[in-house]
Coordinates of C-alpha atoms and ligand atoms in Angstrom, one line a residue:
X1 CA 1.9 -8.4 -23.3
X2 CA 4.3 -6.1 -24.8
X3 CA 3.2 -2.4 -25.1
X4 CA 4.3 0.1 -27.6
X5 CA 2.8 3.5 -27.7
X6 CA 1.7 5.3 -24.4
X7 CA -1.0 7.4 -22.9
X8 CA 1.4 10.2 -22.7
X9 CA 1.2 11.1 -26.3
X10 CA 4.5 9.8 -27.4
X11 CA 6.0 6.3 -28.2
X12 CA 6.5 4.3 -25.0
X13 CA 9.5 1.7 -24.9
X14 CA 8.7 -2.0 -25.4
X15 CA 7.7 -3.9 -22.1
X16 CA 5.6 -6.2 -20.4
X17 CA 4.3 -6.0 -17.0
X18 CA 6.7 -8.8 -15.5
X19 CA 6.1 -10.8 -12.5
X20 CA 9.7 -9.6 -11.2
X21 CA 8.5 -5.8 -11.6
X22 CA 5.1 -6.5 -9.7
X23 CA 6.9 -8.6 -7.0
X24 CA 9.8 -6.0 -6.5
X25 CA 7.5 -3.0 -6.5
X26 CA 5.0 -4.8 -3.7
X27 CA 8.1 -5.8 -1.6
X28 CA 9.6 -2.2 -1.7
X29 CA 6.1 -0.9 -0.9
X30 CA 6.4 -2.6 2.7
X31 CA 8.5 0.7 3.5
X32 CA 5.0 2.3 3.1
X33 CA 3.7 -0.4 5.7
X34 CA 6.1 0.9 8.0
X35 CA 5.2 4.5 7.6
X36 CA 1.6 3.5 7.7
X37 CA 1.8 1.5 10.8
X38 CA 3.6 4.4 12.6
X39 CA 0.8 6.9 11.6
X40 CA -1.9 4.9 12.6
X41 CA -0.5 3.8 16.0
X42 CA 0.5 7.0 17.4
X43 CA -3.1 8.5 18.0
X44 CA -4.2 5.3 19.6
X45 CA -1.4 5.2 21.7
X46 CA -1.6 8.7 23.0
X47 CA -5.2 8.3 24.1
X48 CA -4.4 5.0 26.2
X49 CA -4.5 5.7 29.9
X50 CA -1.7 3.3 30.6
X51 CA 0.5 5.0 28.2
X52 CA -0.4 8.7 29.3
X53 CA -0.1 7.7 33.2
X54 CA 3.3 6.6 32.5
X55 CA 4.8 9.3 30.4
X56 CA 2.3 12.0 30.5
X57 CA 0.6 12.1 34.0
X58 CA -0.5 15.7 33.3
X59 CA -2.4 14.8 30.3
X60 CA -3.8 11.9 31.9
X61 CA -5.1 14.1 34.8
X62 CA -6.5 16.6 32.3
X63 CA -8.4 14.0 30.3
X64 CA -10.2 12.8 33.4
X65 CA -11.0 16.3 34.8
X66 CA -14.8 16.5 34.2
X67 CA -15.1 20.1 33.3
X68 CA -12.1 20.1 30.9
X69 CA -12.9 22.1 27.9
X70 CA -13.8 19.4 25.1
X71 CA -11.3 21.0 22.6
X72 CA -8.3 21.1 25.0
X73 CA -8.2 17.7 26.7
X74 CA -5.0 16.7 24.9
X75 CA -3.5 19.9 24.3
X76 CA 0.3 19.1 25.5
X77 CA 3.3 20.2 23.9
X78 CA 5.1 16.9 25.3
X79 CA 2.6 14.7 24.2
X80 CA 2.6 16.4 20.4
X81 CA 6.4 15.9 20.7
X82 CA 5.9 12.3 21.0
X83 CA 4.2 12.2 17.7
X84 CA 6.3 14.7 15.9
X85 CA 9.7 14.2 16.7
X86 CA 9.8 11.2 14.1
X87 CA 9.0 13.5 11.3
X88 CA 11.7 16.1 12.2
X89 CA 14.2 13.2 12.4
X90 CA 12.8 11.8 8.9
X91 CA 13.3 15.5 7.4
X92 CA 17.3 15.2 8.4
X93 CA 17.4 11.4 7.2
X94 CA 15.8 12.0 3.8
X95 CA 18.5 14.4 3.0
X96 CA 21.3 11.8 4.0
X97 CA 19.2 8.9 2.0
X98 CA 19.2 11.1 -1.2
X99 CA 23.2 10.6 -1.1
X100 CA 22.7 7.2 -0.2
X101 CA 20.4 6.6 -3.2
X102 CA 22.8 7.7 -5.6
X103 CA 25.9 6.1 -4.3
X104 CA 24.8 3.0 -3.0
X105 CA 21.7 2.5 -4.8
X106 CA 17.9 2.3 -4.1
X107 CA 17.9 -1.0 -3.0
X108 CA 20.8 -0.7 -0.3
X109 CA 19.0 2.6 1.0
X110 CA 15.9 0.3 1.6
X111 CA 17.8 -2.1 3.8
X112 CA 19.2 0.8 5.7
X113 CA 15.6 2.1 6.3
X114 CA 14.7 -1.2 7.7
X115 CA 17.6 -1.5 9.9
X116 CA 17.0 2.1 11.5
X117 CA 13.4 1.3 11.9
X118 CA 13.9 -1.9 13.7
X119 CA 16.2 -0.3 16.6
X120 CA 13.4 2.3 16.8
X121 CA 10.9 -0.3 17.5
X122 CA 13.0 -2.0 20.1
X123 CA 13.5 1.3 21.9
X124 CA 9.9 2.2 21.7
X125 CA 8.8 -1.1 23.0
X126 CA 10.8 -1.3 25.9
X127 CA 10.7 2.5 26.7
X128 CA 11.2 3.0 30.5
X129 CA 11.1 6.8 30.2
X130 CA 10.0 9.8 28.0
X131 CA 13.8 10.1 26.8
X132 CA 13.9 6.3 25.5
X133 CA 10.5 6.8 24.1
X134 CA 12.0 9.8 22.0
X135 CA 15.2 8.5 21.1
X136 CA 13.1 5.4 19.4
X137 CA 10.9 8.0 17.7
X138 CA 14.0 9.6 16.2
X139 CA 15.3 6.0 15.0
X140 CA 11.9 5.4 13.4
X141 CA 12.2 8.8 11.8
X142 CA 15.4 7.9 10.1
X143 CA 13.9 4.4 9.0
X144 CA 10.9 6.7 7.6
X145 CA 13.3 9.3 5.9
X146 CA 15.4 6.5 4.2
X147 CA 12.2 4.4 3.3
X148 CA 10.3 7.2 1.9
X149 CA 13.2 8.5 -0.1
X150 CA 14.1 5.3 -1.7
X151 CA 10.8 3.4 -2.3
X152 CA 9.1 5.8 -4.5
X153 CA 12.1 6.5 -6.6
X154 CA 12.6 2.8 -6.9
X155 CA 9.2 1.9 -8.0
X156 CA 9.0 4.7 -10.5
X157 CA 12.3 3.8 -12.2
X158 CA 11.6 0.0 -12.2
X159 CA 8.1 0.2 -13.6
X160 CA 7.1 0.3 -17.1
X161 CA 5.8 3.8 -18.0
X162 CA 2.5 2.8 -18.9
X163 CA 2.2 1.0 -15.3
X164 CA 4.0 3.3 -13.4
X165 CA 1.0 5.2 -11.8
X166 CA -0.5 2.0 -10.6
X167 CA 2.7 0.3 -9.4
X168 CA 3.6 3.4 -7.4
X169 CA 0.5 3.6 -5.9
X170 CA 1.0 0.4 -4.1
X171 CA 3.3 2.3 -1.8
X172 CA 0.4 4.4 -0.8
X173 CA -1.7 1.4 -0.5
X174 CA 0.4 -0.2 2.0
X175 CA 0.7 3.2 3.8
X176 CA -3.0 2.8 4.3
X177 CA -3.0 -0.9 5.1
X178 CA -0.2 -0.1 7.6
X179 CA -2.7 2.5 9.3
X180 CA -5.7 0.2 9.3
X181 CA -3.4 -2.6 10.9
X182 CA -2.4 -0.2 13.4
X183 CA -5.9 1.1 14.1
X184 CA -7.2 -2.6 14.6
X185 CA -4.1 -3.4 17.0
X186 CA -4.9 -0.4 19.2
X187 CA -8.3 -1.5 19.6
X188 CA -7.4 -4.5 21.1
X189 CA -4.3 -3.7 22.9
X190 CA -6.1 -0.6 24.5
X191 CA -7.9 -3.6 26.6
X192 CA -4.7 -5.2 27.7
X193 CA -3.5 -3.4 30.9
X194 CA -1.2 -1.9 31.7
X195 CA 1.2 -2.8 28.7
X196 CA -0.9 -2.8 25.8
X197 CA 0.9 0.2 24.0
X198 CA 4.0 -1.9 24.3
X199 CA 2.4 -4.4 21.8
X200 CA 1.2 -1.7 19.7
X201 CA 4.6 0.1 19.6
X202 CA 6.4 -3.3 18.9
X203 CA 4.2 -4.6 16.2
X204 CA 5.9 -1.8 13.9
X205 CA 8.7 -4.4 13.7
X206 CA 6.9 -6.6 11.2
X207 CA 7.0 -4.3 8.4
X208 CA 10.6 -3.5 8.9
X209 CA 11.3 -7.3 9.0
X210 CA 9.4 -7.7 5.9
X211 CA 11.2 -5.0 4.1
X212 CA 14.5 -6.0 5.4
X213 CA 14.2 -9.6 4.1
X214 CA 12.2 -8.7 1.1
X215 CA 14.9 -6.4 0.0
X216 CA 17.4 -9.2 -0.2
X217 CA 15.3 -10.6 -3.0
X218 CA 14.7 -7.5 -5.1
X219 CA 16.8 -6.2 -8.0
X220 CA 18.3 -2.7 -8.4
X221 CA 16.8 -0.5 -10.9
X222 CA 18.6 -0.4 -14.2
X223 CA 18.8 3.4 -14.0
X224 CA 20.8 3.0 -10.7
X225 CA 22.9 0.4 -11.9
X226 CA 23.8 2.4 -15.0
X227 CA 24.2 5.5 -13.2
X228 CA 26.8 3.9 -10.9
X229 CA 28.8 2.6 -14.0
X230 CA 27.5 -0.9 -14.1
X231 CA 26.2 -0.7 -17.9
X232 CA 26.5 -4.5 -18.4
X233 CA 24.5 -5.3 -15.3
X234 CA 22.1 -2.5 -16.0
X235 CA 21.4 -3.8 -19.4
X236 CA 20.7 -7.3 -18.2
X237 CA 18.5 -6.0 -15.3
X238 CA 16.6 -3.8 -18.1
X239 CA 16.1 -7.2 -20.1
X240 CA 14.8 -9.4 -17.3
X241 CA 12.8 -6.3 -15.6
X242 CA 11.0 -5.3 -18.9
X243 CA 10.5 -9.1 -20.1
X244 CA 11.5 -8.4 -23.7
X245 CA 15.1 -8.5 -25.6
X246 CA 14.6 -5.4 -27.7
X247 CA 15.5 -2.8 -24.8
X248 CA 17.9 -0.9 -26.8
X249 CA 16.1 2.4 -27.2
X250 CA 15.3 2.6 -23.6
X251 CA 18.9 1.5 -22.6
X252 CA 20.3 4.3 -24.7
X253 CA 17.8 6.7 -23.2
X254 CA 18.9 5.8 -19.7
X255 CA 22.6 6.0 -20.8
X256 CA 22.0 9.5 -22.2
X257 CA 20.2 10.5 -19.2
X258 CA 23.0 9.3 -16.8
X259 CA 25.6 11.2 -18.9
X260 CA 23.7 14.2 -18.6
X261 CA 23.4 13.6 -14.9
X262 CA 27.2 13.0 -14.6
X263 CA 27.9 16.6 -15.9
X264 CA 25.9 17.7 -12.9
X265 CA 28.3 17.9 -9.9
X266 CA 26.1 19.8 -7.4
X267 CA 22.4 18.4 -8.0
X268 CA 21.2 20.6 -5.0
X269 CA 22.8 23.7 -6.5
X270 CA 21.7 23.0 -9.9
X271 CA 18.0 22.7 -8.6
X272 CA 18.1 25.7 -6.7
X273 CA 20.1 27.9 -9.3
X274 CA 18.9 26.6 -12.7
X275 CA 15.5 28.1 -13.8
X276 CA 14.8 24.8 -15.9
X277 CA 14.6 23.1 -12.5
X278 CA 12.3 25.2 -10.8
X279 CA 9.1 24.0 -12.3
X280 CA 9.8 20.4 -11.1
X281 CA 10.8 21.6 -7.7
X282 CA 8.0 23.7 -7.3
X283 CA 5.3 21.4 -8.1
X284 CA 7.2 18.4 -6.6
X285 CA 7.2 20.5 -3.2
X286 CA 4.1 22.2 -3.4
X287 CA 2.2 18.8 -4.1
X288 CA 3.6 17.8 -0.5
X289 CA 2.7 20.9 1.2
X290 CA -1.0 20.7 -0.3
X291 CA -1.1 16.9 0.7
X292 CA -0.6 17.7 4.2
X293 CA -2.6 20.6 4.5
X294 CA -5.8 18.7 3.3
X295 CA -5.8 18.1 7.0
X296 CA -5.5 14.2 6.6
X297 CA -3.4 13.7 9.4
X298 CA -5.9 15.4 11.7
X299 CA -8.0 12.5 10.9
X300 CA -5.2 9.6 10.8
X301 CA -3.3 10.7 14.2
X302 CA -6.0 12.1 16.0
X303 CA -9.1 10.2 14.9
X304 CA -9.7 8.5 18.3
X305 CA -8.9 11.9 20.1
X306 CA -11.3 13.7 17.5
X307 CA -14.1 11.1 18.1
X308 CA -13.5 11.2 21.9
X309 CA -13.8 14.9 21.6
X310 CA -17.3 14.6 19.9
X311 CA -18.5 12.4 22.7
X312 CA -18.2 9.0 21.6
X313 CA -16.8 6.6 24.3
X314 CA -13.4 5.4 24.1
X315 CA -13.8 2.1 22.3
X316 CA -16.3 3.7 20.0
X317 CA -13.6 6.2 19.1
X318 CA -11.2 3.5 18.3
X319 CA -13.5 1.7 16.3
X320 CA -14.6 4.8 14.1
X321 CA -10.6 4.9 13.4
X322 CA -11.0 1.5 12.3
X323 CA -13.9 2.5 10.0
X324 CA -12.1 5.2 8.4
X325 CA -9.2 3.1 8.2
X326 CA -11.0 0.6 5.9
X327 CA -12.2 3.3 3.8
X328 CA -8.9 4.6 3.2
X329 CA -7.7 1.3 2.1
X330 CA -10.6 0.5 -0.3
X331 CA -10.6 3.8 -2.0
X332 CA -6.8 3.6 -2.6
X333 CA -7.7 0.7 -4.9
X334 CA -9.4 3.2 -7.0
X335 CA -6.1 5.2 -7.5
X336 CA -4.3 1.9 -8.5
X337 CA -6.5 1.6 -11.3
X338 CA -7.5 5.0 -12.1
X339 CA -4.2 6.8 -12.1
X340 CA -2.8 5.5 -15.3
X341 CA -6.4 5.5 -16.8
X342 CA -8.0 8.9 -16.0
X343 CA -4.5 10.5 -15.2
X344 CA -3.4 12.3 -12.4
X345 CA -5.0 15.9 -12.8
X346 CA -8.7 14.6 -13.0
X347 CA -8.4 12.6 -9.8
X348 CA -6.7 15.6 -8.0
X349 CA -9.4 17.8 -9.1
X350 CA -12.6 15.7 -8.3
X351 CA -11.3 14.8 -5.1
X352 CA -10.6 18.3 -4.1
X353 CA -14.3 19.3 -4.7
X354 CA -15.3 16.3 -2.7
X355 CA -13.0 16.9 0.1
X356 CA -13.9 20.4 0.2
X357 CA -17.6 19.8 0.6
X358 CA -17.2 17.3 3.5
X359 CA -14.6 19.9 5.4
X360 CA -17.3 22.5 5.4
X361 CA -20.1 20.3 6.5
X362 CA -18.1 18.9 9.2
X363 CA -17.1 22.4 10.3
X364 CA -21.0 23.7 10.3
X365 CA -22.2 20.7 12.5
X366 CA -19.2 21.2 14.9
X367 CA -19.8 24.8 15.1
X368 CA -23.5 24.4 15.7
X369 CA -23.4 21.4 18.1
X370 CA -20.2 21.0 19.9
X371 CA -19.8 23.6 22.7
X372 CA -16.8 23.4 25.1
X373 CA -18.2 21.0 27.6
X374 CA -21.2 19.1 26.0
X375 CA -21.3 16.0 23.9
X376 CA -22.3 16.5 20.5
X377 CA -25.9 14.7 19.9
X378 CA -25.4 11.0 18.5
X379 CA -27.1 11.5 15.2
X380 CA -24.9 14.5 14.3
X381 CA -21.7 12.5 15.8
X382 CA -22.5 9.6 13.3
X383 CA -23.3 12.2 10.4
X384 CA -19.9 13.7 11.3
X385 CA -18.1 10.3 11.1
X386 CA -19.9 9.7 7.6
X387 CA -18.6 13.1 6.3
X388 CA -15.1 12.3 7.6
X389 CA -15.4 8.8 5.6
X390 CA -16.3 10.7 2.4
X391 CA -13.3 13.1 2.8
X392 CA -10.9 10.3 3.5
X393 CA -12.1 8.5 0.4
X394 CA -11.4 11.5 -1.9
X395 CA -7.9 12.0 -0.2
X396 CA -7.1 8.0 -0.7
X397 CA -7.7 8.2 -4.5
X398 CA -6.0 11.5 -4.9
X399 CA -3.8 13.6 -2.9
X400 CA -2.6 10.7 -0.9
X401 CA -1.0 8.5 -3.6
X402 CA -0.5 11.3 -6.1
X403 CA 1.5 13.4 -3.6
X404 CA 4.2 10.8 -3.7
X405 CA 3.8 9.6 -7.2
X406 CA 4.1 12.8 -9.1
X407 CA 7.5 14.1 -7.5
X408 CA 8.9 10.7 -7.7
X409 CA 8.4 10.8 -11.8
X410 CA 8.9 14.7 -12.6
X411 CA 12.5 15.2 -12.2
X412 CA 15.1 14.3 -14.6
X413 CA 17.7 11.8 -13.5
X414 CA 20.6 14.3 -12.7
X415 CA 18.2 16.0 -10.1
X416 CA 16.0 13.1 -9.1
X417 CA 17.2 12.0 -5.7
X418 CA 17.9 15.6 -4.7
X419 CA 14.3 16.9 -6.0
X420 CA 12.7 14.1 -4.3
X421 CA 14.5 14.9 -1.1
X422 CA 12.8 18.3 -1.2
X423 CA 9.6 16.6 -1.7
X424 CA 9.9 14.1 1.1
X425 CA 11.4 16.4 3.4
X426 CA 8.6 19.1 2.9
X427 CA 6.2 16.3 3.6
X428 CA 7.8 15.3 6.7
X429 CA 8.1 19.1 7.9
X430 CA 4.4 19.7 7.1
X431 CA 3.3 16.6 8.8
X432 CA 5.5 17.7 11.8
X433 CA 3.6 21.0 11.7
X434 CA 0.3 19.3 11.7
X435 CA 1.4 16.9 14.4
X436 CA 2.6 19.2 16.6
X437 CA 0.0 22.2 16.2
X438 CA -3.0 20.2 15.6
X439 CA -4.1 19.7 19.3
X440 CA -3.3 23.4 20.1
X441 CA -5.1 24.5 17.0
X442 CA -8.1 22.3 17.8
X443 CA -8.1 24.0 21.4
X444 CA -7.7 27.4 20.0
X445 CA -9.7 27.3 16.6
X446 CA -12.4 24.7 17.7
X447 CA -14.5 24.1 14.6
X448 CA -12.8 26.7 12.6
X449 CA -9.9 24.3 12.2
X450 CA -12.2 22.5 9.3
X451 CA -12.6 25.8 7.7
X452 CA -9.0 26.3 7.6
X453 CA -8.3 23.3 6.0
X454 CA -11.4 23.9 3.6
X455 CA -9.6 27.0 2.5
X456 CA -6.4 25.3 1.7
X457 CA -8.2 22.7 -0.4
X458 CA -9.7 25.5 -2.8
X459 CA -6.1 26.6 -3.4
X460 CA -4.4 23.0 -3.8
X461 CA -7.7 22.3 -6.5
X462 CA -7.1 25.6 -8.5
X463 CA -3.6 24.6 -8.5
X464 CA -4.3 21.2 -10.0
X465 CA -6.8 22.8 -12.5
X466 CA -4.5 25.5 -13.8
X467 CA -0.7 24.7 -13.4
X468 CA -0.2 21.2 -12.9
X469 CA 0.8 19.2 -16.1
X470 CA -0.4 15.6 -16.8
X471 CA 2.6 13.0 -16.5
X472 CA 0.3 9.8 -17.2
X473 CA 2.3 7.4 -19.5
X474 CA 5.2 9.6 -20.3
X475 CA 8.6 7.7 -19.8
X476 CA 10.3 8.7 -16.7
X477 CA 13.3 9.8 -18.5
X478 CA 11.5 12.2 -21.1
X479 CA 9.7 14.1 -18.7
X480 CA 11.5 17.3 -19.6
X481 CA 10.9 17.2 -23.5
X482 CA 7.5 15.6 -23.6
X483 CA 5.8 17.6 -20.5
X484 CA 7.5 20.6 -19.1
X485 CA 8.9 22.0 -22.4
X486 CA 5.2 21.8 -23.6
X487 CA 3.2 23.2 -20.9
X488 CA 1.6 26.6 -21.5
X489 CA 3.1 28.1 -18.4
X490 CA 6.2 26.2 -17.4
X491 CA 7.9 26.1 -20.9
X492 CA 9.0 29.6 -20.2
X493 CA 11.7 28.5 -17.7
X494 CA 13.4 26.3 -20.4
X495 CA 14.0 29.1 -22.6
X496 CA 18.1 29.8 -22.0
X497 CA 18.4 26.2 -20.7
X498 CA 21.8 25.5 -22.8
X499 CA 23.5 28.6 -21.2
X500 CA 22.4 27.9 -17.8
X501 CA 23.7 24.2 -18.1
X502 CA 27.1 25.5 -18.9
X503 CA 27.0 27.4 -15.7
X504 CA 26.2 24.9 -13.2
Ligands
LIG601 C1 0.6 10.7 3.7 C2 0.3 10.6 5.1 C3 -1.0 10.3 5.6 C4 -1.6 8.8 4.6 C5 -3.0 8.6 4.8 C6 0.0 9.5 3.0 O1 0.4 9.5 1.7 O2 1.8 11.2 3.3 O3 0.8 11.7 5.9 O4 -1.4 9.9 6.6 O5 -1.3 9.3 3.1 O6 -3.4 7.5 4.0

């Protein structure tokens, strides 16, 4: 079905939802599977005895000391470095990847991602010492930096405006499936001694192989082709991806955007110096800060550790992580269908309320019932598990997928890869901070940590309510005109746009 007229209030370009677009988006979304698998695997592996004994004997001893403080069992900087080193590497690499996206295209950048990731998997699965382990994490980080930079941009550019949200959420969908698969894998491998952890870490090779092979089949985005001077090819790609012949208007719009983009020699300088770039830069970056400071990765990385802290046994803890993982996948479906229907802001605001309530209740339960050396009474442990599921549900249909979607669609072409780099790297830095600091924060702040995240949720909910514009259905190359210049607050940044353009 060809569509004309978009939810964004303007005219959309004619386009069908073609099989090619759906297939290409799904293949690209395998980058999310790599990312998700890695997120989910780390927490389980770092709570496996064989793994701890081999690489972190001090943590192993501490964990088995009967009188160890509940909240501090896993507090070890090296152990946290295992989880977090990946994110530091991803920050640096997503910067490199932003240039690759522009120069070599989105498709090649995804292939590079798969290659880096595979090297990392081999190093990790075969690790004989901590150095090899960390080297592997660094290569995995490169894979994730390249993948997370290229995939959301690819999907946002290849998708017709009306379906952009839903297709882009496939990236998040595969992140969540990756996390779930990793949790299930950990559940089984934790009983395979002494090398179960190697199977867990090695399993990350599958998504990388899928992405690598799949990316041989996909087409480059018309925007990237036209941007790199391949106009004829770009026009052909536009016709096949849109499934209609009548693509003149969209083609002209992309050519206009690429010509504007060419005038900008220094996209990074442009982003930082030009007032009219600030709204997108601010919103794209702050959304990633908020996404991480929902506290989601406390659950994703450390759910087994957290549940063990509450006194559930080892297997029960991993199983609980599987439960939260399944809820995460199922709830992301709501975003796939809801994001282009209800719009971005409604989902963000609704979920903030839901997440706030559950965080506060978890904090209260732990404060009342979990002291330093006892186990939490079982009914309360299960109630906490339930509340955590409610919280994950909210995240999965809002701040998770939209944290990636919105920054990939709000920048004009000239600053899109550079702007999206700021978003990806902010995400990685914040993930690093949470991964590195959480176990220490849990040890120091105890249940207070949940109130800390609850306070952040109040701030982000207010941001979505008052400052974030709605981008549902607006063609990607028309965001400035239709969204930013019309927004009650952000439009003031566009007043002297032409004068500024001349300076950059
Ligand atoms: C976030 C990850 C998080 C995952 C959970 C993603 O959008 O970027 O940090 O672990 O969602 O589903």
